[in-house]
Amino acid sequence: MSQIKIKTLTSVHIGSGETFQYGNDFVRGKEADGDSIIGIVEPKQVLALIGEKNLDAWVTAIDGGRSTDQIVKQYAPSAKLEQYSRRIILSWANEIKPTDTLKEYIHDGLGRPYIPGSSIKGAIRTAVLASCCKERDDLEQYARNKSGKVTAKIIEQKFFGKDVHSDVFRFLHVGDAFFGKNYEAAVRMVNINEREKAGFGDMTKSQLLEVLSPDDEAIFELRLKTELYERAKVATALLPECMHTLPELFQTINQYTKNLIKQEISYWMERQDKDDSGKVDDYLERMRQLLAEVEQCQPDKECVLRVGAGSGWRFITGAWTENWRTFETTVVPAARRNNQRYTQFHFPKTRRVDEECDVLGFVKLSILTE
């Protein structure tokens, strides 16, 4: 089993599935140095401060639109935010509105934020699939299932195996990566949206996310069980060449990320002059910084991967279908809702960023031991 160091190059969000409501589930505050913070409310600790006899008053106050911190101050004026919060995170959002909700980051039973091995493995799978599909012009025939719907499932089965018993990725074991050495934060995600009658900076679909901050590190375990593959290969799919060794796998991942970032830079440079919001300029600067990180990776030992929310359609799918002759007529209508309204735009036409135009999801993997 290899030891892998994972470092967050940008903020990362892996959702728990929980969404918090401002005032009820999370409240605002400030640290002594003036930094804005958010407290994730712990109801048991609130009750301990205000007394169980005041539970009905708390519920009535919440129903009336009052915030939990106001109620605590009423019954326990000297209480600090830390005393009734499950955890404290920094607030990097420019403002918090009464109607805001916050999507929670996933934590383990000990309260540690982590990136699940399944998320890392899924991102690796996409990189390997994109590598397998590269320069193949015969894959469109497999793009539709029996009902005529466009899907990548059949193509994945072609390269990786028809079911879980023959899938080659069962020989790649990826452990969870537990963080917590650095702080967590809340960021507001917005869009860069290619529009005709407005700047490309689009705040209309903003969302607060709890994130791992950049420059946090963790160690996780990863193993390519090629010895098991050799025993089972008669009944399984052919193992892709890049999955025979970790250095080969890391090379493939890094090249995949490099290609997509370079394509992003090229795409938005063509649209730079059409945007008067300055967001495209900022986005290009962030992408160039990430490209430099990719290019500085040690061959065979390091790679950059993108995981989690905000990754965008191209990174989630690998964008390998964009070379298809029928991309615009088969893939785009299946992937874009109300496609008929946006036929004058390339797909995808939006990118998810935070208010400072920083992107999410980029991590650096480094092999410590093999």
XYZ file of C-alpha atoms in Angstrom:
370
model
C 0.000 0.000 0.000
C 1.471 3.352 -1.047
C 1.384 6.434 1.146
C 0.136 9.487 -0.771
C 0.225 13.089 0.410
C -2.692 15.205 -0.755
C -2.495 18.998 -0.616
C -5.367 21.357 -1.400
C -4.226 23.869 -4.024
C -7.613 25.606 -3.959
C -10.665 25.388 -1.716
C -12.461 22.029 -1.918
C -16.087 21.115 -1.211
C -17.379 17.569 -0.774
C -20.982 17.789 0.370
C -22.478 15.895 3.307
C -25.982 16.264 1.881
C -26.996 18.652 4.677
C -28.008 22.256 4.013
C -28.034 24.747 6.905
C -30.398 27.722 7.208
C -29.009 31.042 8.365
C -30.191 32.074 11.819
C -31.344 28.596 12.756
C -28.459 26.269 11.862
C -25.604 28.763 11.517
C -24.949 32.306 12.758
C -22.336 34.982 12.234
C -19.718 36.399 14.574
C -16.272 37.972 14.721
C -12.954 36.904 16.176
C -10.870 39.178 18.375
C -8.796 40.240 15.363
C -11.935 41.219 13.467
C -12.096 38.225 11.104
C -15.643 37.192 10.215
C -16.606 33.734 11.428
C -19.578 31.399 11.258
C -20.750 29.136 14.048
C -22.508 25.883 13.157
C -25.149 25.748 15.875
C -25.257 22.756 18.245
C -28.814 22.603 19.682
C -27.800 20.679 22.836
C -25.312 23.390 23.726
C -27.910 26.097 23.087
C -30.318 24.358 25.464
C -27.590 24.044 28.086
C -27.155 27.823 27.956
C -30.771 28.985 27.799
C -32.265 26.176 29.889
C -34.690 23.499 28.706
C -37.581 25.424 30.248
C -37.065 28.017 27.500
C -37.181 25.520 24.621
C -40.661 26.609 23.544
C -39.590 30.251 23.613
C -36.612 29.390 21.377
C -38.819 27.575 18.852
C -41.350 30.421 18.865
C -38.590 32.976 18.357
C -37.115 31.032 15.414
C -40.568 30.737 13.843
C -40.866 34.490 14.247
C -37.698 35.126 12.302
C -35.258 35.709 15.166
C -31.757 34.269 14.990
C -30.390 31.699 17.456
C -27.602 34.047 18.572
C -30.204 36.663 19.531
C -32.035 34.101 21.664
C -28.825 32.988 23.379
C -27.945 36.613 24.183
C -31.387 37.051 25.718
C -30.996 34.172 28.198
C -27.193 33.935 28.474
C -25.810 37.420 27.704
C -22.171 36.527 28.383
C -22.128 33.371 26.222
C -19.626 33.251 23.354
C -20.291 31.794 19.926
C -17.875 28.921 20.585
C -19.992 27.803 23.545
C -23.021 26.879 21.438
C -21.382 25.917 18.140
C -20.468 22.475 16.860
C -17.545 24.111 15.057
C -16.336 27.549 14.041
C -15.328 28.294 10.451
C -14.057 31.440 8.757
C -16.436 33.431 6.561
C -14.891 34.446 3.246
C -18.221 35.572 1.805
C -18.506 39.325 1.247
C -21.820 39.301 3.092
C -24.290 36.872 4.637
C -27.962 37.428 3.857
C -30.914 36.381 6.065
C -32.172 34.105 3.279
C -28.812 32.323 2.815
C -28.285 28.614 3.181
C -24.937 26.870 3.675
C -24.077 23.478 2.208
C -22.133 21.470 4.776
C -18.780 19.816 4.123
C -18.612 16.089 4.888
C -17.115 15.100 8.282
C -16.405 11.765 9.927
C -17.744 10.611 13.310
C -14.921 12.470 15.069
C -15.790 15.715 13.333
C -12.841 15.650 10.937
C -13.354 16.964 7.399
C -12.199 14.476 4.783
C -12.068 13.717 1.084
C -13.576 10.250 0.593
C -11.492 7.704 -1.270
C -14.483 7.219 -3.556
C -14.276 10.878 -4.653
C -10.562 10.569 -5.436
C -11.114 7.261 -7.212
C -13.972 8.692 -9.275
C -11.815 11.587 -10.457
C -8.995 9.171 -11.333
C -11.458 6.998 -13.244
C -12.496 9.991 -15.351
C -8.849 10.809 -16.129
C -8.126 7.235 -17.191
C -11.293 7.061 -19.308
C -10.333 10.288 -21.073
C -6.909 8.776 -21.764
C -8.470 5.606 -23.200
C -10.817 7.624 -25.415
C -8.120 9.944 -26.708
C -7.869 9.948 -30.511
C -10.572 7.287 -30.837
C -13.051 8.235 -33.550
C -15.186 5.087 -33.378
C -16.888 5.611 -30.012
C -19.984 7.547 -31.086
C -21.704 4.288 -32.022
C -21.681 3.311 -28.324
C -23.020 6.664 -27.065
C -26.695 5.665 -26.947
C -28.363 2.972 -24.888
C -31.321 0.871 -26.028
C -33.784 3.682 -25.306
C -31.744 6.100 -27.411
C -30.439 8.172 -24.490
C -26.851 9.440 -24.711
C -24.737 7.851 -21.954
C -21.077 7.126 -21.212
C -21.953 3.899 -19.386
C -21.558 1.628 -22.406
C -18.220 3.179 -23.286
C -17.005 2.782 -19.696
C -18.042 -0.872 -19.837
C -16.061 -1.260 -23.055
C -12.831 -0.075 -21.430
C -13.269 -1.010 -17.773
C -15.557 -4.061 -17.711
C -19.243 -4.857 -18.128
C -20.092 -5.108 -14.410
C -18.620 -4.794 -10.904
C -17.156 -8.284 -11.121
C -15.110 -7.516 -14.225
C -14.420 -3.796 -13.665
C -10.663 -3.148 -13.592
C -11.078 -0.365 -11.028
C -11.732 -2.938 -8.332
C -7.949 -3.389 -8.377
C -7.419 0.264 -7.412
C -7.887 0.745 -3.670
C -8.096 4.355 -2.447
C -8.380 5.320 1.209
C -10.057 8.363 2.733
C -7.945 11.490 3.305
C -8.635 13.087 6.717
C -7.870 16.793 7.086
C -8.179 19.289 9.922
C -4.660 20.731 10.302
C -5.850 23.921 8.635
C -9.121 25.848 8.990
C -12.418 25.436 7.186
C -14.271 28.358 5.655
C -17.486 29.432 3.968
C -17.321 30.820 0.428
C -20.031 32.143 -1.855
C -20.078 30.429 -5.227
C -21.188 32.450 -8.266
C -20.903 32.021 -12.044
C -18.884 33.229 -14.947
C -21.698 33.165 -17.448
C -21.234 33.908 -21.138
C -24.050 36.358 -21.814
C -24.922 38.722 -24.644
C -26.540 41.596 -22.732
C -24.618 41.615 -19.442
C -21.118 41.176 -18.103
C -19.950 37.616 -17.565
C -19.962 38.020 -13.765
C -23.262 36.421 -12.670
C -24.464 36.552 -9.042
C -28.007 35.317 -9.715
C -27.460 31.722 -8.572
C -25.110 32.200 -5.619
C -24.661 29.521 -2.949
C -22.675 29.377 0.292
C -20.442 26.314 0.620
C -18.370 25.073 3.542
C -14.914 24.250 2.191
C -11.490 22.951 3.035
C -9.098 25.870 2.730
C -6.087 25.911 0.373
C -2.751 24.541 1.588
C -4.223 21.921 3.914
C -2.556 18.501 3.785
C -3.377 14.903 4.617
C -2.023 11.399 4.008
C -4.057 8.583 2.484
C -3.363 5.102 1.184
C -3.556 4.044 -2.441
C -2.767 0.678 -3.969
C -2.799 -0.783 -7.458
C -3.378 -4.488 -6.821
C -1.844 -5.682 -10.088
C -1.048 -9.082 -8.598
C -4.768 -9.742 -8.124
C -5.428 -8.545 -11.660
C -2.944 -11.081 -13.026
C -4.866 -13.866 -11.298
C -8.280 -12.617 -12.425
C -7.563 -11.123 -15.854
C -9.196 -14.002 -17.744
C -12.547 -12.916 -16.298
C -11.989 -9.168 -16.316
C -11.453 -6.294 -18.729
C -7.978 -5.502 -19.999
C -6.098 -3.305 -17.550
C -5.303 0.068 -19.211
C -1.587 0.582 -19.738
C -1.508 3.586 -17.434
C -2.759 1.493 -14.500
C 0.156 -0.949 -14.367
C 2.227 1.279 -12.054
C 1.596 4.337 -9.897
C 4.135 6.493 -11.795
C 2.314 5.714 -15.067
C -1.032 6.498 -13.442
C 0.243 9.808 -12.043
C 1.642 10.777 -15.448
C -1.752 10.138 -17.035
C -3.615 12.132 -14.388
C -1.264 15.079 -14.673
C -1.415 15.142 -18.471
C -5.210 14.963 -18.332
C -5.416 17.929 -15.937
C -2.860 19.873 -17.964
C -4.813 19.370 -21.195
C -8.097 20.538 -19.672
C -6.545 23.628 -18.068
C -4.851 24.583 -21.329
C -8.161 24.165 -23.152
C -9.850 26.386 -20.557
C -7.238 29.082 -21.042
C -7.560 28.923 -24.814
C -11.384 29.007 -24.673
C -11.640 32.055 -22.400
C -8.864 33.992 -24.124
C -11.115 33.994 -27.195
C -13.904 35.582 -25.113
C -11.807 37.905 -22.964
C -12.670 41.047 -24.957
C -16.420 40.352 -24.735
C -16.518 40.621 -20.933
C -16.663 43.988 -19.186
C -16.881 42.567 -15.653
C -13.203 41.610 -15.375
C -14.153 38.116 -14.240
C -12.687 36.404 -17.304
C -9.340 38.135 -16.698
C -9.355 36.907 -13.086
C -10.361 33.394 -14.122
C -7.545 33.230 -16.681
C -5.046 34.342 -14.048
C -6.176 31.543 -11.680
C -6.002 28.961 -14.470
C -2.492 30.041 -15.442
C -1.395 29.701 -11.817
C -2.804 26.172 -11.711
C -1.172 25.299 -15.024
C 2.173 26.319 -13.515
C 1.486 23.962 -10.562
C 0.791 21.109 -12.986
C 3.898 21.790 -15.039
C 6.076 21.906 -11.911
C 5.018 18.419 -10.755
C 7.865 15.928 -10.469
C 7.460 13.340 -13.252
C 6.241 9.947 -11.983
C 5.824 11.203 -8.401
C 3.318 14.066 -8.410
C 0.115 15.045 -10.165
C -2.756 17.522 -9.922
C -6.340 16.273 -9.823
C -9.708 18.010 -9.514
C -12.382 16.685 -7.150
C -15.682 17.722 -5.617
C -18.229 20.459 -6.203
C -17.622 23.298 -8.625
C -15.490 21.151 -10.919
C -17.726 21.792 -13.897
C -18.990 19.574 -16.691
C -15.678 19.369 -18.550
C -13.652 18.139 -15.568
C -16.398 15.824 -14.299
C -16.783 14.092 -17.658
C -13.258 14.495 -19.015
C -14.597 16.399 -22.046
C -13.506 13.546 -24.329
C -16.791 13.694 -26.266
C -15.998 17.214 -27.510
C -14.008 15.721 -30.378
C -17.032 13.853 -31.697
C -18.417 14.950 -35.031
C -21.921 14.876 -33.562
C -21.050 16.510 -30.210
C -23.383 19.475 -30.777
C -26.294 17.329 -31.953
C -26.087 14.350 -29.577
C -24.174 15.229 -26.403
C -25.077 18.882 -25.859
C -28.888 18.447 -26.082
C -28.633 15.576 -23.571
C -26.418 17.515 -21.149
C -27.870 21.034 -21.295
C -31.347 21.766 -19.986
C -33.467 23.873 -22.348
C -30.749 23.598 -24.957
C -32.916 25.263 -27.623
C -32.583 28.576 -25.736
C -28.780 28.576 -25.862
C -27.879 27.214 -29.286
C -25.859 30.356 -30.098
C -23.467 29.553 -27.224
C -20.799 26.899 -26.928
C -21.380 24.250 -24.242
C -20.744 24.585 -21.364
C -21.069 28.359 -21.157
C -20.755 28.840 -17.376
C -17.972 28.227 -14.852
C -18.475 28.062 -11.088
C -16.143 30.322 -9.044
C -16.213 32.147 -5.717
C -16.644 35.909 -5.366
C -12.895 36.451 -5.794
C -12.979 34.273 -8.932
C -11.018 31.507 -7.211
C -11.893 28.022 -8.435
C -12.637 24.902 -6.391
C -11.439 21.333 -6.264
C -7.752 21.262 -7.266
C -5.503 19.013 -5.177
C -1.916 17.852 -5.583
C -1.009 14.196 -5.006
C 2.549 13.169 -4.123
C 3.876 9.620 -3.748
C 5.644 9.289 -0.377
C 6.208 5.531 -0.374
C 5.559 2.782 -2.924
